[in-house]
Short mmCIF file of C-alpha atoms in Angstrom, two decimals:
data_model
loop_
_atom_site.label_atom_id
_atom_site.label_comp_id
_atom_site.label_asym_id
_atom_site.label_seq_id
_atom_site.Cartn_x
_atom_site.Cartn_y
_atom_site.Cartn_z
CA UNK A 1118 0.00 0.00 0.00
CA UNK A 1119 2.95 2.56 0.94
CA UNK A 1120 4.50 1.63 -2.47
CA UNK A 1121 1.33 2.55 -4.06
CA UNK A 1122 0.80 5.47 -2.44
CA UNK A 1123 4.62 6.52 -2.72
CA UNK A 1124 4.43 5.69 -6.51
CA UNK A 1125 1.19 8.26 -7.07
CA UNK A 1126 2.57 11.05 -4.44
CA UNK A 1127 6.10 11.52 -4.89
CA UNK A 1128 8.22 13.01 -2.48
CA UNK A 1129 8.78 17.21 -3.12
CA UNK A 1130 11.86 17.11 -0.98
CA UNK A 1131 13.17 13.61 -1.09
CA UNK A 1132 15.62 13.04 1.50
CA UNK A 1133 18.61 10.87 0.80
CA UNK A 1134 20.72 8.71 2.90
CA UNK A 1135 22.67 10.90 4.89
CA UNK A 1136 24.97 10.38 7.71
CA UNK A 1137 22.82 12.49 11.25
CA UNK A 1138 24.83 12.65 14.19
CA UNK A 1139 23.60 9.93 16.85
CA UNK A 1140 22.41 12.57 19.40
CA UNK A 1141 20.10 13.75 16.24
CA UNK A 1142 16.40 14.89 18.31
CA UNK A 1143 13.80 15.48 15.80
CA UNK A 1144 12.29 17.75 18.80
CA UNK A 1145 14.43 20.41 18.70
CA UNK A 1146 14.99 22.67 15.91
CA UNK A 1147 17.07 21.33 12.96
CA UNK A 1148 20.98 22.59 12.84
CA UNK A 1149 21.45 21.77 9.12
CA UNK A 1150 19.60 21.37 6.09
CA UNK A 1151 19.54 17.65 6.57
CA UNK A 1152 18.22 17.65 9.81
CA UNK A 1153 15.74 19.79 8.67
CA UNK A 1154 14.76 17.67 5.81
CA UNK A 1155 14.90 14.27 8.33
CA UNK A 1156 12.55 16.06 10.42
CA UNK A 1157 9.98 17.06 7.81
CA UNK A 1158 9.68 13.58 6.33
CA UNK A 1159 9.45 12.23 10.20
CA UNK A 1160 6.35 14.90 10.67
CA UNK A 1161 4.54 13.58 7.24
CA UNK A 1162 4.84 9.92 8.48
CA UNK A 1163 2.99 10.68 11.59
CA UNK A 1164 -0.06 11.93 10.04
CA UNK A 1165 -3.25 9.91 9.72
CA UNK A 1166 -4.37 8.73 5.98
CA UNK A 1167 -7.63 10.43 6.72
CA UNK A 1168 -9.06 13.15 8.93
CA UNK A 1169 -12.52 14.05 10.18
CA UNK A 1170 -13.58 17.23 10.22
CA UNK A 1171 -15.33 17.64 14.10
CA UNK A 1172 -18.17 19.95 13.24
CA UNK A 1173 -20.70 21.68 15.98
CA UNK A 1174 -24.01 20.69 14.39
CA UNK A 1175 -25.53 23.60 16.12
CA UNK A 1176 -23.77 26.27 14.16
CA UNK A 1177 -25.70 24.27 11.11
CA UNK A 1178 -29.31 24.49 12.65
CA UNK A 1179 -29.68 28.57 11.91
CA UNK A 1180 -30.43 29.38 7.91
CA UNK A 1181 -28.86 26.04 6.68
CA UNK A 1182 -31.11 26.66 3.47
CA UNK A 1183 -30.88 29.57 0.82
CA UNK A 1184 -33.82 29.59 -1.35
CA UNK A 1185 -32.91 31.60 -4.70
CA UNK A 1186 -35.19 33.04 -6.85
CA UNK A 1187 -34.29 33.52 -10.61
CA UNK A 1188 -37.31 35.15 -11.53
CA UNK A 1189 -37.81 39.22 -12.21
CA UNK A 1190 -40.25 41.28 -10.79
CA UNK A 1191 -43.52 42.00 -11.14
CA UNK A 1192 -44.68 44.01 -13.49
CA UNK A 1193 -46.55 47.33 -12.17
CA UNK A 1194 -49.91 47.51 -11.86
CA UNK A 1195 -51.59 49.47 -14.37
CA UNK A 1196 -51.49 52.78 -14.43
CA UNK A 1197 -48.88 52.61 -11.84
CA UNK A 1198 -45.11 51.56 -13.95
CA UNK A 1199 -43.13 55.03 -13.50
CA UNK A 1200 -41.42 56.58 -16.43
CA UNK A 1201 -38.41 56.31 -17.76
CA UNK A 1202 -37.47 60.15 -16.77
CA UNK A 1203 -38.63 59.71 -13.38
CA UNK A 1204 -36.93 56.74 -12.57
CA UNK A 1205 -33.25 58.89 -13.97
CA UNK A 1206 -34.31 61.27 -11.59
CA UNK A 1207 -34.29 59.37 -9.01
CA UNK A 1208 -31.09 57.48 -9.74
CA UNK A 1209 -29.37 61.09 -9.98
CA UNK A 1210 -30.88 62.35 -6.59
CA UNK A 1211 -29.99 59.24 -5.00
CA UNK A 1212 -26.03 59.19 -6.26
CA UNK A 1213 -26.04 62.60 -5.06
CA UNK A 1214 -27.13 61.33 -1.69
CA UNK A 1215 -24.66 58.84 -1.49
CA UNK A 1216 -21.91 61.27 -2.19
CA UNK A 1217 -22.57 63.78 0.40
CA UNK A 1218 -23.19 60.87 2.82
CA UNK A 1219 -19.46 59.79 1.95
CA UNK A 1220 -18.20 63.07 1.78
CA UNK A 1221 -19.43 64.11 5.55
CA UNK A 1222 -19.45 60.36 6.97
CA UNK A 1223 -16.25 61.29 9.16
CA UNK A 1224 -18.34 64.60 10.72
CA UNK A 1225 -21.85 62.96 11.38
CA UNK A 1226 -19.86 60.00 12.86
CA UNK A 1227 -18.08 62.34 15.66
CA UNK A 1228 -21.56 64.11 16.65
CA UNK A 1229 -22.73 62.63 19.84
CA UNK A 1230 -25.79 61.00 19.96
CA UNK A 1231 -28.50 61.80 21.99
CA UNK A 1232 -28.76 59.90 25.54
CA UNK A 1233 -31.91 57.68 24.18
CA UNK A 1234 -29.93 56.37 21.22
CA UNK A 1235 -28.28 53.04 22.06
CA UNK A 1236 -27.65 51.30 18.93
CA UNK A 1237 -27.94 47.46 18.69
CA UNK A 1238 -24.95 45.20 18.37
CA UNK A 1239 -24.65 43.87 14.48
CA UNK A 1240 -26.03 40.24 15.80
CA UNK A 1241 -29.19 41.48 17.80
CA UNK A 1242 -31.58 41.22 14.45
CA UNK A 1243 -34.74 41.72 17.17
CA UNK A 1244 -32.98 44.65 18.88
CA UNK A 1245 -32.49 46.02 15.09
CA UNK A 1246 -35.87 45.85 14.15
CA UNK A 1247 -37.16 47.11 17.45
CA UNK A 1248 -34.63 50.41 16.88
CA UNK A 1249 -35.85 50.86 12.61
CA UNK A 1250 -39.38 49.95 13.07
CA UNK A 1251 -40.12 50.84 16.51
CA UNK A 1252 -42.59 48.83 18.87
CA UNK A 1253 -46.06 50.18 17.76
CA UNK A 1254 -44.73 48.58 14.01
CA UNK A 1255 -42.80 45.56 15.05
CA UNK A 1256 -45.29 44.53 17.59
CA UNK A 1257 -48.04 45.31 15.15
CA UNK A 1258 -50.26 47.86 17.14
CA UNK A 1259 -52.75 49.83 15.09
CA UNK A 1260 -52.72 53.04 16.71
CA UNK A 1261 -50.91 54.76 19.55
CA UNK A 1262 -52.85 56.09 22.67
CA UNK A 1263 -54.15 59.51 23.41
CA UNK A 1264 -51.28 60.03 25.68
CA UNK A 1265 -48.59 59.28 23.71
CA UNK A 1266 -49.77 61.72 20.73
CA UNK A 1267 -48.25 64.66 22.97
CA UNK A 1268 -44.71 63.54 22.34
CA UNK A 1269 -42.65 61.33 20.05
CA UNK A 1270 -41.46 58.32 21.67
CA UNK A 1271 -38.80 56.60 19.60
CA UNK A 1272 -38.77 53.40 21.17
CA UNK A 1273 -42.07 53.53 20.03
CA UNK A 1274 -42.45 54.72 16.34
CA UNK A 1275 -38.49 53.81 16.15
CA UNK A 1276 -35.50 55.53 15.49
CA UNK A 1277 -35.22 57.77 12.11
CA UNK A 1278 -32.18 56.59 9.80
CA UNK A 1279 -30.22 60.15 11.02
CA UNK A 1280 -26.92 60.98 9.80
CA UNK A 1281 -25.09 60.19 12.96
CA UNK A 1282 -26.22 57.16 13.38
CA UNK A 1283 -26.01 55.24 9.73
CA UNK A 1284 -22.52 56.97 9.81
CA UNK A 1285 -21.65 54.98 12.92
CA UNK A 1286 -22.70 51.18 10.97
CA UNK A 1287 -20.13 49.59 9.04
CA UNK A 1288 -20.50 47.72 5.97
CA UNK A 1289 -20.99 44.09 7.83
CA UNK A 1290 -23.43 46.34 10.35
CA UNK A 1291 -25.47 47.64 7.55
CA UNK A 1292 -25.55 44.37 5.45
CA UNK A 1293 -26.82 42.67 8.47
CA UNK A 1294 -29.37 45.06 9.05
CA UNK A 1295 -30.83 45.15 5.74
CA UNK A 1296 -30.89 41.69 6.10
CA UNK A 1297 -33.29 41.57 8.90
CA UNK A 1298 -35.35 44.07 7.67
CA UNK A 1299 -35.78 42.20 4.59
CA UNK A 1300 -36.63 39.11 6.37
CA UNK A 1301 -39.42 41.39 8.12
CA UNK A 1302 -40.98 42.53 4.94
CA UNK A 1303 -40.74 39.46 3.78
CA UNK A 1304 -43.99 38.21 5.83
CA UNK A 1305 -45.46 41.78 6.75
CA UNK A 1306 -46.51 45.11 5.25
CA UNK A 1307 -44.95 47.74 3.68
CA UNK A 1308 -44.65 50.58 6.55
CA UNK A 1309 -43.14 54.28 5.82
CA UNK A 1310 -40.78 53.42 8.61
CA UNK A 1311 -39.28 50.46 6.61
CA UNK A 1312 -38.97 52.85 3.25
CA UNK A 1313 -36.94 55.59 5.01
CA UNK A 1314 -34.38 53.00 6.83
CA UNK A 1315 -34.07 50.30 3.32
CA UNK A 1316 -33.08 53.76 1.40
CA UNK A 1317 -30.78 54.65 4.18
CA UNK A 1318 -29.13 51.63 4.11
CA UNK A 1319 -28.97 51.38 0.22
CA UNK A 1320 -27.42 54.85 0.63
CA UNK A 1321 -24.68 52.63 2.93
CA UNK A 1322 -24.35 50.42 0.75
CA UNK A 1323 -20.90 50.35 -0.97
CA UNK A 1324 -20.03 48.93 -4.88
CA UNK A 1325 -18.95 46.77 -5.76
CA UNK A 1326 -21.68 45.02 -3.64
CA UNK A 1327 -20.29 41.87 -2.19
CA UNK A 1328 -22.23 38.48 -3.33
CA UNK A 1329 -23.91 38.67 -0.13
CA UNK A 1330 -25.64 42.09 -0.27
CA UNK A 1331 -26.69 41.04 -3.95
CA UNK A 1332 -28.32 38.72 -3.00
CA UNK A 1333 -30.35 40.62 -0.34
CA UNK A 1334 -31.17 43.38 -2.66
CA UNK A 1335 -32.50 41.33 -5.52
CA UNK A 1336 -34.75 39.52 -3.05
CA UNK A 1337 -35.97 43.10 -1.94
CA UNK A 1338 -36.71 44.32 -5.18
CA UNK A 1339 -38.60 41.35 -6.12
CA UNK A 1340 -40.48 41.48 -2.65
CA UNK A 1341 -42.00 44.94 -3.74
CA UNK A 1342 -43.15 43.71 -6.98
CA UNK A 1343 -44.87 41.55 -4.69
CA UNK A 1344 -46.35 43.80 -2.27
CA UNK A 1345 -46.90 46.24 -5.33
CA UNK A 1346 -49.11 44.35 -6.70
CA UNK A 1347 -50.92 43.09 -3.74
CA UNK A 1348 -51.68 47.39 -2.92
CA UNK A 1349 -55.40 46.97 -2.71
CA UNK A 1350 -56.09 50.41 -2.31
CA UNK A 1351 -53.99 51.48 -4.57
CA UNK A 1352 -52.03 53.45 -1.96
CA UNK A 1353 -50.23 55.87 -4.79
CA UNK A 1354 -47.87 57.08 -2.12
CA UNK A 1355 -46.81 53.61 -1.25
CA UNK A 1356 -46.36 52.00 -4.61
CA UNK A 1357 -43.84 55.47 -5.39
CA UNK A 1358 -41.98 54.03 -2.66
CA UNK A 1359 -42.46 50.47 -3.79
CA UNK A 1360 -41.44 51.69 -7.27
CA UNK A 1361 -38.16 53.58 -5.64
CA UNK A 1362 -36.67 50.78 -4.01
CA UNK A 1363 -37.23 48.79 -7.31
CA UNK A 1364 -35.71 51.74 -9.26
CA UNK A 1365 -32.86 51.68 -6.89
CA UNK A 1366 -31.72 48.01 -7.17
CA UNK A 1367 -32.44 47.72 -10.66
CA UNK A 1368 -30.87 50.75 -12.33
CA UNK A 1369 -28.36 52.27 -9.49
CA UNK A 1370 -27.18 49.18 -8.53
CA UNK A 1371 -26.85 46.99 -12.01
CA UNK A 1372 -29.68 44.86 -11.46
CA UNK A 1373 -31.59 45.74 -14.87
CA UNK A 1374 -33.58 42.65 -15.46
CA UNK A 1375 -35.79 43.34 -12.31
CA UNK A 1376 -36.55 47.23 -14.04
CA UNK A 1377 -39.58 48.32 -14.48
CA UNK A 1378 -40.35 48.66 -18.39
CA UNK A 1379 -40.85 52.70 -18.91
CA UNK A 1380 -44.65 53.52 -19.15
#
């Protein structure tokens, strides 16, 4: 079996006869190129034919499927597919947004934030959508009381995308975070809160995007062609936004088989 296996694997460093002094300790470093060699070849005959991998299985329990979609998105409803010269405008507005964000990241970063911001860690995908969405949204309650009209309560109607805090999110922060908020709209309804913080984090977003973030912005594109359609009412403020996020991925970002043909 060695012969075989010699025969098909050939030494790199074959290592001759050579005369080692007796006191020669493969344990200790080599003192010549010999020794060095000797010691090598000693090391390789030690180790086992075949190795198994000792894997956690409950690392493997979270997400252990990916479901990809090849299809595009849904087409507009009628009436409803925005134009061609609206949808440049927007891409325009929003690359101008995205270079004044990078342009005064390093100032909005060093503004303190106020004592009633405490931003999530990158893991904490409940504590993120608790801070984008707020309670009222993320624990699905119609309408706030009388009593809380007087003031805004963030940890209730959640925390606006501000400067100083998207600033303060790296790129692994803000993938992650669009992540879970996609996974949210994936099984609920479109909210105004959701719009301003998926544009904010698009805004984060840096190109090339990284197969990851790809991903995760195809599968939000297509998810407002879903909900876009769905619009019972017709909500014309809502599918703009639907139609901006689809605008977005599709014609900022590359993506230009999920763009909406020009009405």
């Amino acid at each position: 079996m060695e012969a075989g296996v010699e025969e098909l694997m050939p030494r790199l460093l074959p290592v001759d006869d050579c005369d080692l002094a007796e006191d020669f300790d493969p344990t200790v470093p080599p003192r010549t190129p010999q020794e060095y060699l000797k010691r090598v070849q000693i090391e390789a005959a030690r180790c086992p034919d075949v190795v198994v991998a000792q894997i956690d299985p409950k690392k493997l329990r979270k997400k252990q499927t990916v479901n990809i979609s090849i299809s595009g998105c849904q087409p507009a409803p009628e009436g409803y597919s925005p134009t061609l010269k609206w949808q440049q405008q927007q891409v325009a507005h929003f690359s101008a947004v995205r270079q004044s964000l990078n342009k005064h990241r390093n100032h909005w970063r060093s503004q303190h934030l106020d004592s009633n911001v405490t931003m999530p860690k990158s893991e904490d995908e409940e504590g993120w959508k608790k801070f984008c969405l707020g309670e009222r949204v993320y624990s699905e309650i119609d309408a706030l009381s009388d009593n809380e009209n007087l003031g805004i309560d963030y940890i209730k109607v959640g925390f606006p995308p501000l400067l100083s805090i998207v600033s303060r999110m790296n790129q692994a922060t803000v993938t992650s975070v669009l992540e879970y908020l996609i996974s949210w709209f994936g099984e609920k309804k479109f909210t105004p809160e959701l719009g301003r913080w998926l544009y904010a984090l698009l805004a984060c977003l840096e190109k090339p995007l990284l197969p990851e973030a790809h991903s995760l912005i195809r599968q939000l594109a297509r998810r407002c062609s879903e909900v876009r359609v769905l619009e019972e009412n017709k909500n014309e403020e809502q599918i703009s936004a639907l139609n901006l996020i689809i605008c977005l991925v599709s014609r900022y970002f590359d993506q230009r088989d999920l763009a909406d043909e020009p009405s």
